[in-house]
Short mmCIF file of C-alpha atoms in Angstrom, two decimals:
data_model
loop_
_atom_site.label_atom_id
_atom_site.label_comp_id
_atom_site.label_asym_id
_atom_site.label_seq_id
_atom_site.Cartn_x
_atom_site.Cartn_y
_atom_site.Cartn_z
CA UNK A 1 10.97 27.76 4.46
CA UNK A 2 9.76 25.13 6.93
CA UNK A 3 9.68 21.41 6.43
CA UNK A 4 6.79 20.04 4.36
CA UNK A 5 4.01 18.34 6.31
CA UNK A 6 1.42 15.63 5.78
CA UNK A 7 -2.04 16.62 6.99
CA UNK A 8 -3.89 13.30 7.09
CA UNK A 9 -4.45 9.84 5.68
CA UNK A 10 -6.29 10.11 2.37
CA UNK A 11 -7.23 6.83 0.71
CA UNK A 12 -6.25 3.29 -0.21
CA UNK A 13 -6.27 2.06 -3.81
CA UNK A 14 -7.42 -1.56 -3.52
CA UNK A 15 -7.47 -4.22 -6.24
CA UNK A 16 -9.84 -7.13 -5.72
CA UNK A 17 -10.12 -10.60 -7.21
CA UNK A 18 -13.93 -10.33 -7.14
CA UNK A 19 -15.20 -6.80 -7.70
CA UNK A 20 -18.86 -7.77 -7.34
CA UNK A 21 -18.30 -9.27 -3.88
CA UNK A 22 -16.15 -6.34 -2.76
CA UNK A 23 -18.67 -3.76 -3.94
CA UNK A 24 -21.48 -5.50 -2.09
CA UNK A 25 -19.34 -5.77 1.04
CA UNK A 26 -18.17 -2.16 1.12
CA UNK A 27 -21.41 -0.56 -0.13
CA UNK A 28 -24.15 -2.62 1.47
CA UNK A 29 -22.51 -4.20 4.53
CA UNK A 30 -19.93 -1.60 5.59
CA UNK A 31 -22.19 1.12 4.18
CA UNK A 32 -19.80 3.30 2.17
CA UNK A 33 -21.13 5.64 -0.52
CA UNK A 34 -19.98 5.46 -4.15
CA UNK A 35 -19.00 8.90 -5.41
CA UNK A 36 -18.03 7.91 -8.93
CA UNK A 37 -17.18 5.02 -11.27
CA UNK A 38 -14.58 5.65 -13.98
CA UNK A 39 -13.30 2.96 -16.37
CA UNK A 40 -14.32 0.17 -14.02
CA UNK A 41 -12.80 1.74 -10.91
CA UNK A 42 -15.24 2.57 -8.10
CA UNK A 43 -14.53 5.41 -5.68
CA UNK A 44 -16.10 5.26 -2.22
CA UNK A 45 -16.18 7.23 1.02
CA UNK A 46 -17.91 7.14 4.39
CA UNK A 47 -20.74 9.51 5.26
CA UNK A 48 -18.42 11.82 7.18
CA UNK A 49 -15.53 11.83 4.69
CA UNK A 50 -15.15 15.08 2.76
CA UNK A 51 -12.70 14.38 -0.05
CA UNK A 52 -13.63 12.57 -3.27
CA UNK A 53 -12.90 9.08 -1.92
CA UNK A 54 -11.14 7.18 0.84
CA UNK A 55 -11.19 3.84 -0.99
CA UNK A 56 -11.00 2.81 -4.63
CA UNK A 57 -11.92 -0.65 -5.89
CA UNK A 58 -11.00 -2.27 -9.18
CA UNK A 59 -10.97 -5.77 -10.62
CA UNK A 60 -7.68 -7.67 -10.76
CA UNK A 61 -6.30 -11.19 -10.72
CA UNK A 62 -5.80 -11.08 -6.93
CA UNK A 63 -6.33 -8.83 -3.93
CA UNK A 64 -3.59 -6.27 -3.32
CA UNK A 65 -2.96 -2.57 -2.60
CA UNK A 66 -1.67 -0.31 -5.38
CA UNK A 67 -0.80 2.54 -3.05
CA UNK A 68 -1.78 4.45 0.09
CA UNK A 69 -2.57 8.15 -0.38
CA UNK A 70 -1.87 11.00 2.04
CA UNK A 71 -2.95 14.64 1.78
CA UNK A 72 -0.33 17.29 2.52
CA UNK A 73 -0.96 20.55 4.38
CA UNK A 74 -0.36 22.72 1.32
CA UNK A 75 0.10 22.45 -2.44
CA UNK A 76 3.71 23.58 -2.06
CA UNK A 77 4.41 20.68 0.28
CA UNK A 78 4.01 18.18 -2.56
CA UNK A 79 6.92 19.69 -4.48
CA UNK A 80 8.98 20.13 -1.30
CA UNK A 81 8.51 16.46 -0.46
CA UNK A 82 9.47 15.55 -4.02
CA UNK A 83 12.71 17.51 -3.72
CA UNK A 84 13.52 16.05 -0.30
CA UNK A 85 12.85 12.51 -1.47
CA UNK A 86 15.01 12.88 -4.55
CA UNK A 87 17.81 14.35 -2.43
CA UNK A 88 17.52 11.22 -0.29
CA UNK A 89 17.96 9.11 -3.49
CA UNK A 90 14.35 7.91 -3.47
CA UNK A 91 12.77 7.27 -6.87
CA UNK A 92 9.73 9.53 -7.26
CA UNK A 93 6.94 9.13 -9.83
CA UNK A 94 4.99 12.28 -10.75
CA UNK A 95 1.24 11.81 -11.29
CA UNK A 96 -0.62 14.37 -13.42
CA UNK A 97 -3.51 16.25 -11.82
CA UNK A 98 -6.82 14.37 -11.92
CA UNK A 99 -5.22 11.25 -13.42
CA UNK A 100 -6.87 9.73 -10.36
CA UNK A 101 -10.40 11.16 -10.14
CA UNK A 102 -10.66 13.64 -7.30
CA UNK A 103 -6.88 13.89 -6.78
CA UNK A 104 -4.67 16.71 -8.11
CA UNK A 105 -0.94 16.62 -8.85
CA UNK A 106 0.67 13.83 -6.84
CA UNK A 107 3.91 11.98 -6.28
CA UNK A 108 4.40 8.28 -5.58
CA UNK A 109 7.38 6.53 -4.03
CA UNK A 110 8.29 3.47 -2.02
CA UNK A 111 9.12 3.35 1.67
CA UNK A 112 12.09 1.21 2.75
CA UNK A 113 9.39 -1.37 3.58
CA UNK A 114 8.47 -1.35 -0.16
CA UNK A 115 4.95 0.01 0.45
CA UNK A 116 3.95 2.65 -2.10
CA UNK A 117 2.82 6.01 -0.71
CA UNK A 118 1.22 8.84 -2.65
CA UNK A 119 1.26 12.51 -1.58
CA UNK A 120 -1.11 15.16 -2.94
CA UNK A 121 -2.93 18.32 -1.87
CA UNK A 122 -5.55 19.35 -4.42
CA UNK A 123 -8.81 17.43 -4.19
CA UNK A 124 -12.41 17.66 -5.34
CA UNK A 125 -15.42 17.40 -3.07
CA UNK A 126 -18.22 16.00 -5.24
CA UNK A 127 -21.74 17.30 -4.86
CA UNK A 128 -24.10 14.80 -3.24
CA UNK A 129 -27.49 13.96 -4.73
CA UNK A 130 -30.36 15.44 -2.73
CA UNK A 131 -31.76 12.06 -1.68
CA UNK A 132 -28.38 11.11 -0.11
CA UNK A 133 -27.42 14.54 1.24
CA UNK A 134 -27.40 15.35 4.95
CA UNK A 135 -29.37 18.37 6.17
CA UNK A 136 -26.28 19.18 8.27
CA UNK A 137 -23.97 21.56 6.40
CA UNK A 138 -20.95 20.06 8.18
CA UNK A 139 -21.71 16.49 7.08
CA UNK A 140 -21.56 14.95 3.63
CA UNK A 141 -24.19 12.18 3.56
CA UNK A 142 -27.09 11.10 5.72
CA UNK A 143 -25.74 8.95 8.53
CA UNK A 144 -27.08 5.42 9.07
CA UNK A 145 -28.44 5.25 5.53
CA UNK A 146 -27.32 1.66 5.10
CA UNK A 147 -25.13 -1.05 6.59
CA UNK A 148 -22.72 -0.46 9.45
CA UNK A 149 -22.26 3.16 8.36
CA UNK A 150 -18.91 4.27 9.84
CA UNK A 151 -18.26 8.02 10.01
CA UNK A 152 -14.79 8.31 8.46
CA UNK A 153 -11.56 6.69 7.31
CA UNK A 154 -9.18 6.32 10.26
CA UNK A 155 -5.85 4.47 9.74
CA UNK A 156 -3.89 1.73 8.01
CA UNK A 157 -1.82 -1.10 9.48
CA UNK A 158 1.08 -2.38 7.35
CA UNK A 159 3.58 -5.23 7.78
CA UNK A 160 7.05 -5.71 6.33
CA UNK A 161 9.77 -8.34 6.24
CA UNK A 162 12.45 -5.68 5.61
CA UNK A 163 14.52 -3.95 8.31
CA UNK A 164 11.65 -2.14 10.03
CA UNK A 165 13.94 0.38 11.74
CA UNK A 166 14.69 1.90 8.34
CA UNK A 167 10.97 2.47 7.77
CA UNK A 168 10.45 4.02 11.21
CA UNK A 169 13.37 6.37 10.53
CA UNK A 170 12.06 7.24 7.07
CA UNK A 171 8.57 7.96 8.36
CA UNK A 172 9.94 10.17 11.16
CA UNK A 173 12.81 11.99 9.47
CA UNK A 174 11.59 12.28 5.87
CA UNK A 175 7.79 12.33 6.15
CA UNK A 176 7.33 13.86 9.61
CA UNK A 177 5.45 11.11 11.46
CA UNK A 178 5.76 10.86 15.25
CA UNK A 179 6.10 7.61 17.17
CA UNK A 180 3.25 7.41 19.70
CA UNK A 181 3.44 3.85 21.10
CA UNK A 182 5.74 0.96 20.30
CA UNK A 183 6.42 -2.69 21.15
CA UNK A 184 9.99 -3.69 21.97
CA UNK A 185 11.32 -7.25 21.65
CA UNK A 186 13.36 -8.95 24.36
CA UNK A 187 16.53 -8.30 22.33
CA UNK A 188 15.84 -4.55 22.33
CA UNK A 189 14.54 -4.24 18.76
CA UNK A 190 11.24 -2.52 17.98
CA UNK A 191 8.68 -4.94 16.51
CA UNK A 192 5.74 -2.59 16.07
CA UNK A 193 5.23 1.15 16.01
CA UNK A 194 2.07 3.26 16.07
CA UNK A 195 2.79 6.58 14.32
CA UNK A 196 0.82 9.68 13.39
CA UNK A 197 0.89 13.12 11.82
CA UNK A 198 -2.40 14.06 13.53
CA UNK A 199 -3.57 13.94 17.18
CA UNK A 200 -4.67 10.33 16.57
CA UNK A 201 -2.58 7.67 18.32
CA UNK A 202 -1.84 6.31 14.87
CA UNK A 203 -2.53 7.14 11.27
CA UNK A 204 -0.29 4.21 10.37
CA UNK A 205 0.96 1.20 12.33
CA UNK A 206 4.07 -0.58 11.03
CA UNK A 207 4.92 -4.11 12.18
CA UNK A 208 7.95 -6.29 11.57
CA UNK A 209 7.07 -9.74 10.20
CA UNK A 210 10.19 -11.64 9.01
CA UNK A 211 8.47 -14.52 7.19
CA UNK A 212 6.02 -12.73 4.89
CA UNK A 213 5.49 -14.03 1.32
CA UNK A 214 6.36 -10.54 -0.02
CA UNK A 215 8.21 -7.66 1.71
CA UNK A 216 5.24 -5.26 1.81
CA UNK A 217 1.86 -6.36 3.15
CA UNK A 218 -1.36 -4.72 4.36
CA UNK A 219 -2.85 -6.06 7.58
CA UNK A 220 -5.92 -3.82 7.61
CA UNK A 221 -7.61 -0.56 6.76
CA UNK A 222 -9.77 1.05 9.42
CA UNK A 223 -13.00 3.03 9.52
CA UNK A 224 -14.12 5.00 12.58
CA UNK A 225 -17.51 4.67 14.26
CA UNK A 226 -18.83 7.16 16.80
CA UNK A 227 -19.14 4.93 19.85
CA UNK A 228 -19.10 1.39 21.28
CA UNK A 229 -22.78 0.83 20.53
CA UNK A 230 -21.93 1.22 16.83
CA UNK A 231 -19.44 -1.65 17.14
CA UNK A 232 -22.08 -3.89 18.75
CA UNK A 233 -24.55 -2.92 16.02
CA UNK A 234 -21.89 -3.78 13.43
CA UNK A 235 -21.56 -7.26 14.94
CA UNK A 236 -25.32 -7.78 14.53
CA UNK A 237 -25.22 -6.61 10.90
CA UNK A 238 -22.29 -8.88 10.07
CA UNK A 239 -23.96 -11.87 11.72
CA UNK A 240 -27.19 -11.18 9.79
CA UNK A 241 -25.12 -11.25 6.58
CA UNK A 242 -23.40 -14.50 7.54
CA UNK A 243 -19.96 -12.88 7.69
CA UNK A 244 -17.41 -14.03 10.27
CA UNK A 245 -15.55 -11.47 12.33
CA UNK A 246 -13.10 -11.06 15.23
CA UNK A 247 -14.25 -9.02 18.24
CA UNK A 248 -15.63 -6.99 19.75
CA UNK A 249 -12.68 -6.27 21.99
CA UNK A 250 -10.50 -3.47 23.29
CA UNK A 251 -6.83 -2.82 22.58
CA UNK A 252 -4.48 -1.88 25.39
CA UNK A 253 -2.32 -0.04 22.87
CA UNK A 254 -4.45 2.92 21.61
CA UNK A 255 -7.23 1.98 24.13
CA UNK A 256 -9.64 1.63 21.21
CA UNK A 257 -12.55 -0.78 20.83
CA UNK A 258 -12.38 -2.92 17.69
CA UNK A 259 -14.02 -5.43 15.41
CA UNK A 260 -12.23 -7.05 12.44
CA UNK A 261 -13.89 -8.40 9.30
CA UNK A 262 -12.57 -9.58 5.92
CA UNK A 263 -13.76 -8.33 2.53
CA UNK A 264 -14.69 -11.63 0.80
CA UNK A 265 -13.69 -10.25 -2.60
CA UNK A 266 -10.17 -8.93 -2.00
CA UNK A 267 -9.16 -10.55 1.29
CA UNK A 268 -8.59 -7.07 2.72
CA UNK A 269 -9.23 -6.90 6.45
CA UNK A 270 -11.32 -3.98 7.72
CA UNK A 271 -11.13 -2.83 11.31
CA UNK A 272 -14.14 -0.99 12.71
CA UNK A 273 -12.71 1.25 15.39
CA UNK A 274 -13.89 3.58 18.16
CA UNK A 275 -12.80 5.07 21.46
CA UNK A 276 -9.14 5.47 22.23
CA UNK A 277 -7.51 8.79 23.01
CA UNK A 278 -6.08 11.85 21.26
CA UNK A 279 -2.61 13.34 21.74
CA UNK A 280 -2.31 17.11 22.07
CA UNK A 281 0.92 17.27 24.10
CA UNK A 282 3.77 18.83 22.04
CA UNK A 283 6.37 16.97 24.13
CA UNK A 284 4.69 13.55 24.03
CA UNK A 285 7.06 10.72 24.95
CA UNK A 286 6.37 7.46 23.05
CA UNK A 287 4.84 4.71 25.20
CA UNK A 288 6.95 1.55 25.33
CA UNK A 289 5.41 -1.91 25.63
CA UNK A 290 7.43 -5.06 26.32
CA UNK A 291 6.91 -8.62 25.16
CA UNK A 292 5.58 -9.52 28.62
CA UNK A 293 2.90 -6.87 28.08
CA UNK A 294 2.17 -7.78 24.47
CA UNK A 295 -0.98 -9.79 25.15
CA UNK A 296 -2.68 -6.98 27.09
CA UNK A 297 -1.41 -4.46 24.55
CA UNK A 298 -3.13 -6.36 21.74
CA UNK A 299 -6.25 -7.32 23.67
CA UNK A 300 -7.12 -5.50 26.89
CA UNK A 301 -10.39 -7.43 26.97
CA UNK A 302 -12.70 -9.28 24.61
CA UNK A 303 -12.20 -11.50 21.59
CA UNK A 304 -8.44 -11.89 21.21
CA UNK A 305 -6.84 -10.58 18.05
CA UNK A 306 -3.52 -12.36 18.65
CA UNK A 307 -5.01 -15.81 19.14
CA UNK A 308 -7.12 -15.87 15.97
CA UNK A 309 -5.66 -17.65 12.93
CA UNK A 310 -7.39 -15.13 10.64
CA UNK A 311 -5.27 -12.40 12.22
CA UNK A 312 -2.21 -13.76 10.34
CA UNK A 313 -3.71 -13.19 6.89
CA UNK A 314 -2.38 -10.17 4.99
CA UNK A 315 -2.54 -9.01 1.39
CA UNK A 316 0.23 -7.69 -0.83
CA UNK A 317 0.85 -3.95 -0.66
#
């Protein structure tokens, strides 16, 4: 039997200090659709997302991430991952099917970075009301119905104050991620890695940050828009709503165009993302960036991510 595999990034379970503000931000400004509300938890997805949700929102005493969910390639993979993790002396929590709406049997565990990941396969794909439904059979909702209206969930960016090499190794050797691009410090250590299980340059980015208030932090979640004009339109919508943002700009690493904005309820940063490139080469060699190249890696052109004070804000994960 082959090694178990992760198919894609699934969702982020986000707790917010102000649910009303977060719901307005994600529904009306970002333009996500609510699929369901259960016991005060709201489940949302973009118009091109197919599974039950890619984001959940619930009220709490502060903004933080409960866990980050990933869908495996088969139902059997969930159990295989569970066995592999336990053999590696990782504590694994089993989650009953549908305990989280839309998500079947799942397992949760912590990375060496102390971020909590969830793995699952079975999902539901809720029916869409006629007035929100796209006429396209290969699309969930009408596009451009409201707000910025990104197509789909894209990636997460996480930070840790732990030994980041242990997390890179865990992601590669236990979970099957591949390093695509990375930033090396002058002393030879890797400070940041962009890793994926799909042809995307990254499904997850992991950065070393020694002086964090807690070991595991979330820098941002990201939603994909179809093209650069969508990013410029997003800037107009944010300005009309009186919401500050960073960008537009273009990363050297990933080659993607970006815009960053903060959810005023949770403090969670959202990156709106487009462009970039896909990796189909089976023998891809990771791209190395040095500290001398860091500035252009972060910001190829446009509003600088690195220079903005808001860029340093993260939430607990």
